[in-house]
Coordinates of C-alpha atoms (C1' of nucleotides) in Angstrom, one line a residue:
Chain A
M1 CA -0.1 0.0 0.2
L2 CA 2.8 2.3 1.1
I3 CA 4.8 1.4 -1.7
L4 CA 2.4 1.7 -4.3
S5 CA 1.4 5.3 -3.2
Q6 CA 5.2 6.3 -3.2
K7 CA 5.5 4.8 -6.7
S8 CA 2.6 7.0 -7.8
I9 CA 3.7 10.0 -6.0
F10 CA 6.9 9.6 -7.9
T11 CA 5.3 9.1 -11.5
F12 CA 3.0 11.9 -10.5
L13 CA 6.2 14.2 -9.8
I14 CA 8.0 13.0 -13.0
N15 CA 5.0 13.7 -15.2
N16 CA 4.7 17.1 -13.9
I17 CA 8.2 18.2 -14.0
Y18 CA 7.6 17.4 -17.9
L19 CA 4.6 19.3 -18.0
Y20 CA 6.1 22.2 -16.1
Q21 CA 9.2 21.7 -18.6
Y22 CA 6.8 21.9 -21.4
Y23 CA 4.8 25.1 -20.0
K24 CA 7.9 26.8 -18.9
N25 CA 9.2 26.7 -22.8
M26 CA 5.9 27.4 -24.1
I27 CA 5.9 31.0 -25.2
N28 CA 2.9 33.1 -24.2
K29 CA 2.5 35.9 -26.1
S30 CA 0.1 38.3 -27.5
V31 CA -1.2 38.2 -31.1
A32 CA 0.3 41.4 -31.7
E33 CA 3.7 40.3 -30.3
L34 CA 3.3 36.8 -32.5
I35 CA 3.0 38.5 -35.8
E36 CA 5.9 40.7 -35.3
S37 CA 8.2 38.1 -34.1
E38 CA 9.6 35.7 -37.0
G39 CA 12.5 34.5 -34.5
L40 CA 9.7 32.3 -32.6
L41 CA 9.2 30.2 -35.9
L42 CA 8.8 26.8 -34.7
Q43 CA 8.4 27.4 -31.2
E44 CA 5.6 26.1 -29.0
I45 CA 3.0 28.9 -28.0
H46 CA 0.0 29.0 -26.1
I47 CA -2.7 32.0 -27.3
K48 CA -6.1 32.8 -26.2
G49 CA -8.3 35.3 -27.8
W50 CA -11.6 35.4 -29.9
V51 CA -12.7 33.7 -33.0
R52 CA -13.1 36.2 -35.8
T53 CA -14.1 33.9 -38.6
F54 CA -13.7 30.2 -39.0
R55 CA -13.2 29.1 -42.7
S56 CA -13.4 25.8 -44.3
N57 CA -13.6 23.7 -41.1
R58 CA -9.5 24.6 -41.0
F59 CA -8.7 28.2 -40.6
I60 CA -9.7 30.4 -37.4
A61 CA -9.1 34.1 -37.9
L62 CA -8.0 34.8 -34.1
N63 CA -8.3 38.1 -32.5
D64 CA -7.1 39.1 -28.9
G65 CA -7.6 42.7 -29.1
S66 CA -3.8 43.7 -29.1
T67 CA -3.8 44.4 -32.5
I68 CA -6.3 45.3 -35.4
N69 CA -4.7 42.0 -37.1
N70 CA -5.8 38.7 -36.8
I71 CA -3.5 35.6 -36.4
Q72 CA -4.5 32.6 -38.4
C73 CA -4.8 29.5 -36.6
V74 CA -4.7 26.4 -38.7
I75 CA -6.7 23.1 -37.3
D76 CA -6.0 19.3 -38.3
F77 CA -9.8 19.0 -38.6
E78 CA -9.5 15.2 -39.5
N79 CA -8.3 14.6 -35.9
T80 CA -10.5 17.1 -33.9
S81 CA -13.7 16.1 -32.6
E82 CA -17.0 17.0 -34.5
E83 CA -18.3 18.6 -31.3
T84 CA -15.4 21.0 -30.9
L85 CA -15.4 21.9 -34.7
K86 CA -19.1 22.8 -34.0
R87 CA -18.3 25.1 -31.0
I88 CA -15.6 27.1 -33.0
N89 CA -17.8 29.9 -33.8
T90 CA -17.6 33.6 -34.5
G91 CA -17.4 35.4 -31.2
A92 CA -16.1 32.4 -29.2
A93 CA -13.5 32.5 -26.8
V94 CA -10.4 29.8 -27.3
S95 CA -7.3 28.8 -25.9
I96 CA -4.9 27.5 -28.4
K97 CA -1.6 25.7 -28.2
G98 CA 0.6 25.0 -31.1
T99 CA 3.7 25.8 -33.2
L100 CA 4.3 29.3 -35.1
A101 CA 5.2 28.6 -38.3
A102 CA 5.7 30.4 -41.9
S103 CA 2.1 30.3 -43.5
Q104 CA 1.6 28.5 -46.8
G105 CA -1.4 30.7 -47.8
R106 CA -0.9 34.2 -48.8
G107 CA -2.6 36.5 -46.5
Q108 CA -0.3 36.3 -43.6
S109 CA 3.4 35.6 -43.1
V110 CA 3.1 33.5 -40.2
E111 CA 0.3 31.0 -38.7
V112 CA -0.1 28.8 -35.9
Q113 CA -0.3 25.2 -36.4
V114 CA -2.8 24.0 -33.6
S115 CA -2.0 21.0 -31.5
E116 CA -4.9 21.6 -28.9
I117 CA -7.9 23.9 -29.1
K118 CA -10.2 24.4 -26.0
V119 CA -13.4 26.4 -26.3
L120 CA -13.3 28.7 -23.0
G121 CA -16.5 30.7 -23.9
D122 CA -19.1 29.5 -26.7
S123 CA -20.9 31.9 -28.7
N124 CA -24.2 30.9 -30.0
P125 CA -24.4 31.8 -33.7
D126 CA -27.9 32.2 -33.6
E127 CA -28.1 34.9 -31.3
Y128 CA -24.7 36.8 -31.7
P129 CA -25.3 40.2 -33.3
I130 CA -21.9 40.8 -34.4
Q131 CA -21.3 38.9 -37.9
P132 CA -18.4 38.8 -40.1
K133 CA -19.9 41.3 -42.5
K134 CA -20.5 45.1 -42.6
H135 CA -23.0 46.4 -39.9
S136 CA -24.1 49.7 -39.7
F137 CA -22.8 52.2 -37.3
E138 CA -26.7 52.6 -36.1
F139 CA -27.0 49.1 -35.5
L140 CA -23.5 48.6 -33.7
R141 CA -24.6 51.8 -31.4
E142 CA -27.6 49.8 -30.3
N143 CA -25.0 47.3 -29.6
A144 CA -22.3 49.2 -27.9
H145 CA -21.0 46.5 -25.6
L146 CA -20.4 44.5 -28.4
R147 CA -19.5 46.9 -30.8
V148 CA -15.5 47.1 -29.9
R149 CA -15.2 43.4 -31.1
T150 CA -15.4 45.0 -34.9
N151 CA -12.2 46.0 -36.7
T152 CA -13.4 49.6 -36.9
F153 CA -14.2 50.0 -33.2
S154 CA -11.3 48.3 -31.8
A155 CA -9.1 50.5 -33.9
V156 CA -11.0 53.4 -32.9
M157 CA -10.9 52.8 -29.2
R158 CA -7.1 51.9 -29.0
V159 CA -6.2 55.2 -30.9
R160 CA -8.6 56.9 -28.1
S161 CA -6.4 55.0 -25.3
K162 CA -3.2 56.1 -27.2
L163 CA -4.3 59.6 -27.6
S164 CA -5.3 60.0 -23.9
F165 CA -1.7 58.8 -23.3
A166 CA -0.1 61.3 -25.4
V167 CA -2.5 64.2 -23.9
H168 CA -0.8 63.5 -20.7
Q169 CA 2.5 63.0 -22.0
Y170 CA 2.7 66.3 -23.7
F171 CA 1.7 68.0 -20.5
Q172 CA 3.9 66.1 -18.2
E173 CA 6.8 66.4 -20.5
R174 CA 6.6 70.1 -19.9
N175 CA 6.2 70.3 -16.4
F176 CA 2.0 71.2 -16.2
N177 CA 0.6 70.0 -13.2
Y178 CA -2.6 67.6 -13.8
V179 CA -5.4 69.1 -11.9
N180 CA -8.3 67.3 -10.9
T181 CA -11.2 69.8 -11.0
P182 CA -14.8 68.9 -9.4
I183 CA -17.2 67.0 -11.3
V184 CA -19.8 68.3 -8.9
T185 CA -20.0 72.1 -8.8
G186 CA -21.8 74.8 -7.0
S187 CA -21.4 77.3 -9.4
D188 CA -23.6 78.0 -12.4
A189 CA -22.3 81.3 -13.3
E190 CA -20.2 80.1 -16.1
G191 CA -22.9 80.2 -18.8
A192 CA -21.1 77.4 -20.9
G193 CA -24.5 75.7 -21.4
E194 CA -27.3 74.1 -19.9
M195 CA -26.3 71.9 -16.6
F196 CA -27.4 68.5 -15.4
R197 CA -29.2 69.4 -11.7
V198 CA -27.6 67.3 -9.0
T199 CA -29.9 66.8 -5.6
N200 CA -30.5 64.2 -3.0
F201 CA -34.1 65.0 -3.0
K202 CA -36.3 62.4 -3.3
D203 CA -39.3 62.6 -6.1
N204 CA -41.7 65.1 -5.0
E205 CA -40.1 65.5 -1.8
A206 CA -38.2 68.7 -2.5
P207 CA -39.0 71.3 0.4
L208 CA -40.2 74.5 -0.6
A209 CA -39.1 77.9 0.4
E210 CA -41.6 80.5 1.2
D211 CA -41.8 81.8 -2.3
G212 CA -42.6 78.3 -3.4
T213 CA -39.2 77.6 -5.2
V214 CA -37.2 74.3 -4.2
D215 CA -35.2 74.9 -1.0
Y216 CA -32.1 73.6 -2.0
S217 CA -30.2 74.9 1.4
K218 CA -31.8 71.6 2.9
D219 CA -30.3 69.5 0.1
F220 CA -27.2 67.5 0.5
F221 CA -24.6 70.2 -0.2
G222 CA -26.9 73.1 1.4
K223 CA -27.3 74.7 -2.0
E224 CA -28.4 74.4 -5.6
T225 CA -25.3 71.9 -7.5
N226 CA -24.9 70.6 -10.7
L227 CA -22.3 68.6 -13.1
T228 CA -19.6 70.5 -14.1
V229 CA -19.7 72.2 -17.7
S230 CA -16.1 73.0 -17.7
G231 CA -12.9 72.9 -15.1
Q232 CA -11.7 76.1 -16.4
L233 CA -12.4 78.3 -13.6
E234 CA -11.1 76.0 -11.4
A235 CA -8.0 75.4 -13.3
E236 CA -7.2 78.7 -13.3
T237 CA -6.7 78.8 -9.5
Y238 CA -4.1 76.1 -10.0
A239 CA -2.4 78.0 -12.7
M240 CA -2.4 81.1 -10.5
A241 CA 0.0 79.1 -8.1
L242 CA 1.3 76.0 -9.9
G243 CA 2.0 78.3 -13.2
K244 CA 1.2 75.5 -15.7
A245 CA -2.2 73.4 -14.8
Y246 CA -4.1 71.2 -17.1
T247 CA -7.5 69.4 -16.4
F248 CA -8.6 66.2 -18.2
G249 CA -11.8 65.0 -17.2
P250 CA -15.5 64.3 -17.8
T251 CA -17.8 67.4 -18.6
F252 CA -21.7 67.5 -18.9
R253 CA -23.9 69.8 -20.8
A254 CA -27.8 69.1 -20.7
E255 CA -28.1 70.9 -24.2
N256 CA -30.7 69.3 -26.6
S257 CA -28.4 69.0 -29.2
N258 CA -28.7 66.2 -31.8
T259 CA -25.4 66.6 -34.2
T260 CA -22.8 64.4 -35.1
R261 CA -20.2 66.8 -33.0
H262 CA -22.2 66.9 -29.7
L263 CA -22.4 64.7 -26.5
A264 CA -24.1 65.4 -23.1
E265 CA -21.1 63.5 -21.6
F266 CA -17.7 64.4 -23.0
W267 CA -14.1 64.5 -22.1
M268 CA -12.4 68.0 -22.0
I269 CA -8.9 68.7 -22.0
E270 CA -8.1 72.4 -20.7
P271 CA -4.5 73.8 -20.0
E272 CA -4.2 76.9 -18.2
V273 CA -0.9 79.0 -17.7
A274 CA 0.2 81.9 -15.7
F275 CA 2.0 84.8 -17.5
M276 CA 1.2 83.4 -20.7
D277 CA -0.7 85.9 -23.5
L278 CA -2.9 84.9 -26.3
D279 CA -0.1 84.4 -28.8
G280 CA 1.7 82.0 -26.4
N281 CA -1.9 80.4 -26.4
M282 CA -1.9 79.9 -29.8
D283 CA 1.2 78.9 -29.8
L284 CA 0.5 76.1 -27.0
A285 CA -2.6 75.0 -29.0
E286 CA -1.1 74.3 -32.0
D287 CA 2.0 72.6 -30.7
F288 CA 0.0 70.6 -28.5
I289 CA -2.3 69.3 -31.4
K290 CA 0.8 68.6 -33.9
N291 CA 2.4 66.8 -31.1
V292 CA -0.2 64.4 -30.1
L293 CA -1.0 63.6 -33.6
N294 CA 2.6 63.1 -34.4
S295 CA 2.6 60.6 -31.5
I296 CA -0.5 58.7 -32.8
L297 CA 1.1 58.6 -36.4
E298 CA 3.9 56.9 -34.8
S299 CA 2.0 54.7 -31.9
C300 CA -0.9 53.6 -34.0
K301 CA 0.6 52.8 -37.5
D302 CA -1.7 49.4 -38.1
D303 CA -5.1 50.9 -36.9
L304 CA -4.4 54.5 -38.7
A305 CA -3.7 52.3 -42.1
F306 CA -7.1 50.3 -41.4
L307 CA -9.0 53.6 -40.5
D308 CA -7.4 55.1 -43.5
Q309 CA -8.7 52.4 -45.6
R310 CA -12.0 52.4 -44.0
L311 CA -12.6 56.0 -44.7
T312 CA -11.3 55.9 -48.4
Q313 CA -14.0 52.9 -49.0
E314 CA -16.8 55.1 -47.2
E315 CA -15.8 58.4 -49.4
K316 CA -16.3 56.1 -52.6
S317 CA -20.1 55.7 -52.0
K318 CA -20.3 59.8 -52.0
P319 CA -21.0 61.6 -54.8
Q320 CA -18.0 63.3 -55.9
A321 CA -18.3 66.8 -54.7
E322 CA -18.4 65.6 -51.5
R323 CA -15.4 63.6 -51.3
S324 CA -12.4 64.6 -49.6
D325 CA -9.4 65.3 -51.8
M326 CA -7.0 63.8 -48.8
S327 CA -7.0 60.5 -47.3
L328 CA -7.0 60.3 -43.4
L329 CA -3.3 59.8 -43.3
E330 CA -2.6 62.6 -45.6
K331 CA -5.3 64.9 -43.6
L332 CA -3.1 63.9 -40.1
R333 CA 0.3 64.5 -41.9
F334 CA -0.9 68.0 -43.3
V335 CA -2.0 69.2 -40.0
V336 CA 1.4 67.7 -38.5
D337 CA 3.3 69.6 -41.1
N338 CA 2.0 72.8 -41.8
N339 CA 1.3 76.0 -39.8
F340 CA -2.2 76.7 -38.7
K341 CA -3.5 80.1 -40.6
R342 CA -3.9 82.8 -37.9
V343 CA -6.5 85.5 -38.7
S344 CA -8.4 88.0 -36.7
Y345 CA -12.3 87.9 -36.6
T346 CA -11.9 91.2 -38.5
E347 CA -9.9 90.1 -40.9
A348 CA -12.1 87.0 -41.3
I349 CA -15.1 89.1 -41.6
D350 CA -13.6 91.0 -44.7
I351 CA -12.6 87.9 -46.4
L352 CA -16.2 86.4 -45.9
R353 CA -18.0 89.6 -47.0
N354 CA -15.9 89.6 -50.4
S355 CA -16.1 85.9 -50.7
K356 CA -18.1 84.3 -53.7
P357 CA -20.9 82.5 -51.7
N358 CA -21.5 85.9 -49.8
K359 CA -21.8 87.6 -53.0
K360 CA -24.0 85.4 -54.9
K361 CA -26.2 85.1 -51.6
K362 CA -25.3 81.2 -51.1
F363 CA -25.1 81.5 -47.3
Q364 CA -27.9 80.9 -45.2
F365 CA -26.7 83.8 -43.2
P366 CA -25.2 86.3 -45.2
I367 CA -22.5 88.8 -43.7
N368 CA -23.2 92.0 -43.7
E369 CA -21.5 93.6 -40.5
W370 CA -18.9 93.4 -38.3
G371 CA -19.7 92.0 -35.1
A372 CA -22.3 88.7 -35.9
D373 CA -21.2 85.6 -34.7
L374 CA -19.8 83.1 -37.3
Q375 CA -22.4 80.2 -38.3
S376 CA -20.6 77.0 -39.0
E377 CA -21.2 77.5 -43.0
H378 CA -18.9 80.4 -42.5
E379 CA -16.3 78.4 -40.4
R380 CA -16.5 75.6 -43.0
F381 CA -15.8 78.0 -46.1
L382 CA -12.7 79.7 -44.3
V383 CA -11.2 76.2 -43.4
E384 CA -12.2 73.8 -46.1
K385 CA -12.5 76.6 -49.4
H386 CA -10.3 79.6 -48.6
F387 CA -7.6 78.7 -46.4
K388 CA -7.5 75.0 -47.0
C389 CA -5.7 74.1 -43.7
P390 CA -6.8 74.5 -39.7
V391 CA -7.4 78.3 -39.0
I392 CA -7.0 79.9 -35.9
L393 CA -9.2 83.0 -35.7
F394 CA -8.9 85.3 -32.8
D395 CA -9.7 88.9 -31.6
Y396 CA -13.4 88.3 -31.4
P397 CA -16.0 90.9 -30.7
A398 CA -16.7 91.2 -27.2
D399 CA -20.5 90.9 -27.2
I400 CA -20.3 87.3 -28.4
K401 CA -18.0 86.0 -26.2
A402 CA -17.6 85.0 -22.5
F403 CA -17.4 87.4 -19.2
Y404 CA -13.7 86.4 -18.3
M405 CA -11.8 86.6 -21.7
R406 CA -9.5 89.9 -21.6
L407 CA -10.8 93.0 -23.2
N408 CA -8.4 94.4 -25.9
D409 CA -7.6 98.2 -25.8
D410 CA -10.2 99.0 -28.3
G411 CA -12.9 98.2 -25.8
K412 CA -14.9 96.3 -28.3
T413 CA -12.9 92.7 -28.7
V414 CA -11.6 90.4 -26.4
R415 CA -8.4 87.9 -26.7
A416 CA -10.4 85.2 -27.8
M417 CA -9.3 82.2 -30.0
D418 CA -10.9 79.3 -31.7
V419 CA -9.0 76.6 -33.5
L420 CA -11.2 75.6 -36.7
F421 CA -10.6 72.0 -38.2
P422 CA -11.9 70.8 -41.3
G423 CA -14.9 68.3 -40.8
I424 CA -15.5 69.2 -37.2
G425 CA -15.3 72.7 -36.8
E426 CA -14.4 74.1 -33.5
I427 CA -12.0 71.8 -32.0
V428 CA -10.4 74.4 -29.6
G429 CA -12.1 77.6 -27.8
G430 CA -9.6 79.6 -25.5
A431 CA -8.7 83.0 -24.2
Q432 CA -6.4 85.0 -22.6
R433 CA -8.0 85.6 -19.3
E434 CA -9.1 89.3 -17.8
E435 CA -6.7 89.8 -15.1
R436 CA -7.8 93.3 -14.0
Y437 CA -10.1 93.2 -11.1
D438 CA -12.3 96.6 -12.1
V439 CA -12.5 95.5 -15.5
L440 CA -13.5 91.8 -14.7
V441 CA -16.4 93.1 -12.2
E442 CA -17.7 95.4 -14.8
K443 CA -17.7 92.9 -17.4
M444 CA -19.8 90.3 -14.8
K445 CA -22.2 93.1 -13.9
A446 CA -22.9 93.6 -17.5
M447 CA -23.5 90.2 -18.6
N448 CA -25.5 89.7 -15.3
I449 CA -23.2 87.2 -13.4
D450 CA -23.5 87.0 -9.7
E451 CA -20.3 88.3 -8.3
K452 CA -21.1 86.6 -4.8
E453 CA -21.3 83.1 -6.6
L454 CA -17.7 83.7 -7.9
W455 CA -16.0 85.5 -5.0
W456 CA -13.1 83.2 -5.3
Y457 CA -12.6 83.5 -8.9
L458 CA -12.5 87.2 -8.2
D459 CA -10.0 86.9 -5.6
L460 CA -7.3 85.5 -8.1
R461 CA -7.6 89.3 -9.1
K462 CA -7.1 90.6 -5.8
F463 CA -3.9 88.6 -4.7
G464 CA -1.4 88.5 -7.0
T465 CA -3.1 88.6 -10.5
A466 CA -1.1 88.3 -13.5
V467 CA -1.7 87.8 -17.1
H468 CA -2.6 84.0 -17.8
S469 CA -4.4 82.1 -20.9
G470 CA -5.8 78.9 -21.4
F471 CA -8.1 76.8 -23.7
G472 CA -10.9 73.7 -23.6
L473 CA -10.4 70.9 -26.5
G474 CA -13.1 68.7 -26.8
F475 CA -11.4 64.9 -26.6
E476 CA -13.9 63.3 -28.6
R477 CA -13.6 66.0 -31.2
L478 CA -9.8 65.2 -31.5
V479 CA -10.5 61.5 -31.7
Q480 CA -12.9 62.0 -34.6
F481 CA -10.4 63.9 -36.5
T482 CA -7.6 61.4 -35.6
T483 CA -9.5 58.4 -36.7
G484 CA -12.0 60.0 -39.5
M485 CA -15.2 59.1 -37.9
S486 CA -18.0 61.2 -38.8
N487 CA -20.1 60.7 -36.0
I488 CA -18.9 61.5 -32.3
R489 CA -20.8 58.9 -30.7
D490 CA -18.9 56.4 -32.4
V491 CA -15.7 57.6 -30.9
I492 CA -16.7 57.0 -27.1
P493 CA -17.3 53.8 -25.6
F494 CA -21.0 54.4 -24.4
P495 CA -22.2 57.7 -25.8
R496 CA -24.8 59.5 -23.8
T497 CA -26.8 61.9 -26.0
P498 CA -30.6 63.1 -25.5
Q499 CA -33.1 60.2 -25.1
N500 CA -30.1 57.6 -25.0
A501 CA -28.4 56.6 -21.6
E502 CA -28.2 52.9 -22.3
F503 CA -25.3 50.7 -21.0
Chain B
rU1 C1' -35.8 72.7 -30.4
rC2 C1' -36.5 73.8 -36.0
rC3 C1' -36.0 71.5 -41.0
rU4 C1' -35.7 66.8 -43.8
rU5 C1' -35.0 61.6 -45.1
rC6 C1' -36.1 57.0 -43.1
rU7 C1' -38.3 52.4 -40.6
rU8 C1' -39.8 45.7 -45.1
rA9 C1' -36.4 38.5 -42.8
rG10 C1' -31.1 38.0 -37.3
rC11 C1' -28.1 41.9 -40.7
rU12 C1' -27.5 45.0 -45.3
rC13 C1' -31.1 46.5 -48.7
rA14 C1' -34.8 45.9 -53.6
rG15 C1' -40.0 45.9 -53.9
rU16 C1' -42.8 49.2 -60.6
rU17 C1' -49.0 53.7 -61.7
rG18 C1' -52.4 50.9 -55.5
rG19 C1' -53.3 44.6 -58.0
rU20 C1' -52.0 37.1 -57.7
rU21 C1' -48.5 33.4 -52.8
rA22 C1' -43.4 40.1 -50.4
rG23 C1' -37.6 39.1 -52.9
rA24 C1' -31.9 39.3 -52.8
rG25 C1' -27.1 38.9 -50.7
rC26 C1' -25.0 37.8 -45.8
rA27 C1' -26.2 35.1 -41.4
rU28 C1' -28.4 30.3 -39.3
rC29 C1' -29.4 25.0 -40.5
rU30 C1' -28.6 20.5 -43.8
rG31 C1' -25.4 18.3 -47.6
rA32 C1' -20.7 18.3 -50.8
rC33 C1' -15.9 20.1 -50.8
rU34 C1' -11.4 21.1 -48.1
rG35 C1' -4.4 25.8 -48.0
rU36 C1' -8.6 29.0 -47.0
rU37 C1' -8.3 35.0 -46.7
rA38 C1' -15.8 38.3 -45.8
rA39 C1' -13.7 30.3 -49.0
rU40 C1' -17.1 27.9 -52.8
rC41 C1' -21.3 25.1 -54.5
rA42 C1' -26.3 22.5 -53.9
rG43 C1' -31.0 22.9 -50.9
rA44 C1' -34.1 24.6 -46.1
rG45 C1' -36.2 27.5 -42.7
rG46 C1' -36.9 32.2 -41.6
rG47 C1' -41.8 38.4 -42.3
rU48 C1' -46.9 41.8 -36.8
rC49 C1' -43.8 45.5 -44.0
rC50 C1' -42.5 50.7 -37.0
rU51 C1' -47.6 51.3 -34.2
rA52 C1' -52.9 53.2 -34.3
rG53 C1' -56.3 54.9 -37.4
rG54 C1' -58.5 56.2 -42.6
rU55 C1' -59.1 56.2 -48.0
rU56 C1' -60.1 51.9 -51.5
rC57 C1' -63.2 46.1 -54.4
rG58 C1' -58.1 45.8 -52.7
rA59 C1' -52.4 49.2 -48.9
rG60 C1' -45.4 47.3 -48.3
rU61 C1' -47.1 51.3 -51.6
rC62 C1' -52.0 56.8 -50.6
rC63 C1' -53.8 59.7 -46.3
rU64 C1' -53.4 61.3 -40.7
rA65 C1' -51.4 61.0 -36.0
rG66 C1' -47.8 58.8 -32.9
rA67 C1' -43.1 56.4 -31.8
rG68 C1' -37.7 55.3 -32.9
rA69 C1' -33.3 56.6 -35.9
rG70 C1' -30.1 59.1 -39.6
rG71 C1' -28.4 64.0 -41.7
rG72 C1' -28.7 69.2 -41.6
rA73 C1' -29.2 73.9 -38.4
rG74 C1' -29.0 76.0 -33.9
rC75 C1' -26.0 75.9 -29.1
rC76 C1' -21.3 74.8 -28.5
rA77 C1' -15.9 71.5 -27.5

RNA sequence: UCCUUCUUAGCUCAGUUGGUUAGAGCAUCUGACUGUUAAUCAGAGGGUCCUAGGUUCGAGUCCUAGAGAGGGAGCCA
């Protein structure tokens, strides 16, 4: 009995030493690493991923999310059970052991000769919505939890991730401080848009004040609170101590806007720099955009190549007149390699007033007088027809811009700037901030902004005020431009728009 | 919020002046084939034509209302 068990323990140990050696030598790598590594040819490997397609009962296109590319896994179907073969369906999670080999087929250089396949998670083909075929983006939006399994969305989301990193890297390398400004905010004075109310009152149980309005002094925070529409004002307080600061966080707008460029919840990047004027601000915005795009051109080559092809295909279905004359990659390189055109509002109005569409009354809103806000048709004309490159407009009329923008000596324009991009319009909005206490107070009075609400903002002008500037950049619009996606709902994992908060 | 277009099979879409039993490709299932590249070939199943009214002998098609979605505009990032 004792001898037997000793013997079995011995064989057990021996077997497991072999197994251990086997697995120790087996190479565990991602699909991205395998495709790149010719040196691993003929080595034993172990990979896990999801089946994209299964052809001829023999070829699995396997994807693990590490790259847009699939790795082909070749099955010896004559020696694989019927039951296993039937479970290799699109979307199934599988674990594969085998040998990396040079491919006999044309579509790929390496492939895996499968020695063992296990289906880890089945995917019923009758019910799985993602098929190996073209789906409309509308359909995929309704399946936002699964759409990232498609080539287009996985590419977009990998680019989004890399862009996010590039944003931090840009600022961190230049010694900006990352500031986390509040998401629940007590000031509604900024006027950047409609806000979402934050309250802890239960339905129909909000206490009323004597005048019949809701008494928010009894609410959780003791005052009316909302979700932030911008971290700028708070970021300014940090710039005025740390010198260079930036925010990168979620912002919320309760506007009922249904467009391809607006979300109710989106991510905004807002740098704010002390002792920097508007020229410095324009330099920063341009350098920042070029820099992050450049790093994406380096780090996301495969994904961009795919997105470039995708866009070219999509453009083919459009009428000739609406097609872009540059591919996605050409557009990105163009932005990186060329200077943005800087034009004052006044110059822009002159160009527009004398433009062909204005004279032929093609504009829906004709340009007549100085002082009118530019409509998107005008911005598009300047960027896409006249200059044919990114444009920075600056020195806008004071009346159409926010209270905190610095008044110029002419008394009628402010040191504001917008960066306009082809296709998506305004990607950056910024300004040199009004640093003079008296001028700021007067502006707030004129624009009906409660000084008491923003006492802390005014304090910055009372104690050690200085010239400072900053801008806001909609992260999703940057992702849109970088990936060539036309709808902003397709560049954020779970879009929040009017009438839609699924997932 | 306004303008506009759309809603037909699981998906993408055809469907004639209003006229028999509403079609195709892909997907699924069955079979054949097996070095394929969104494999191929043969066959089968699959429909509340968005909803509710109305006109008509007869409505997927015309009218009214509603719902949902796309695109454009406004607001903006």
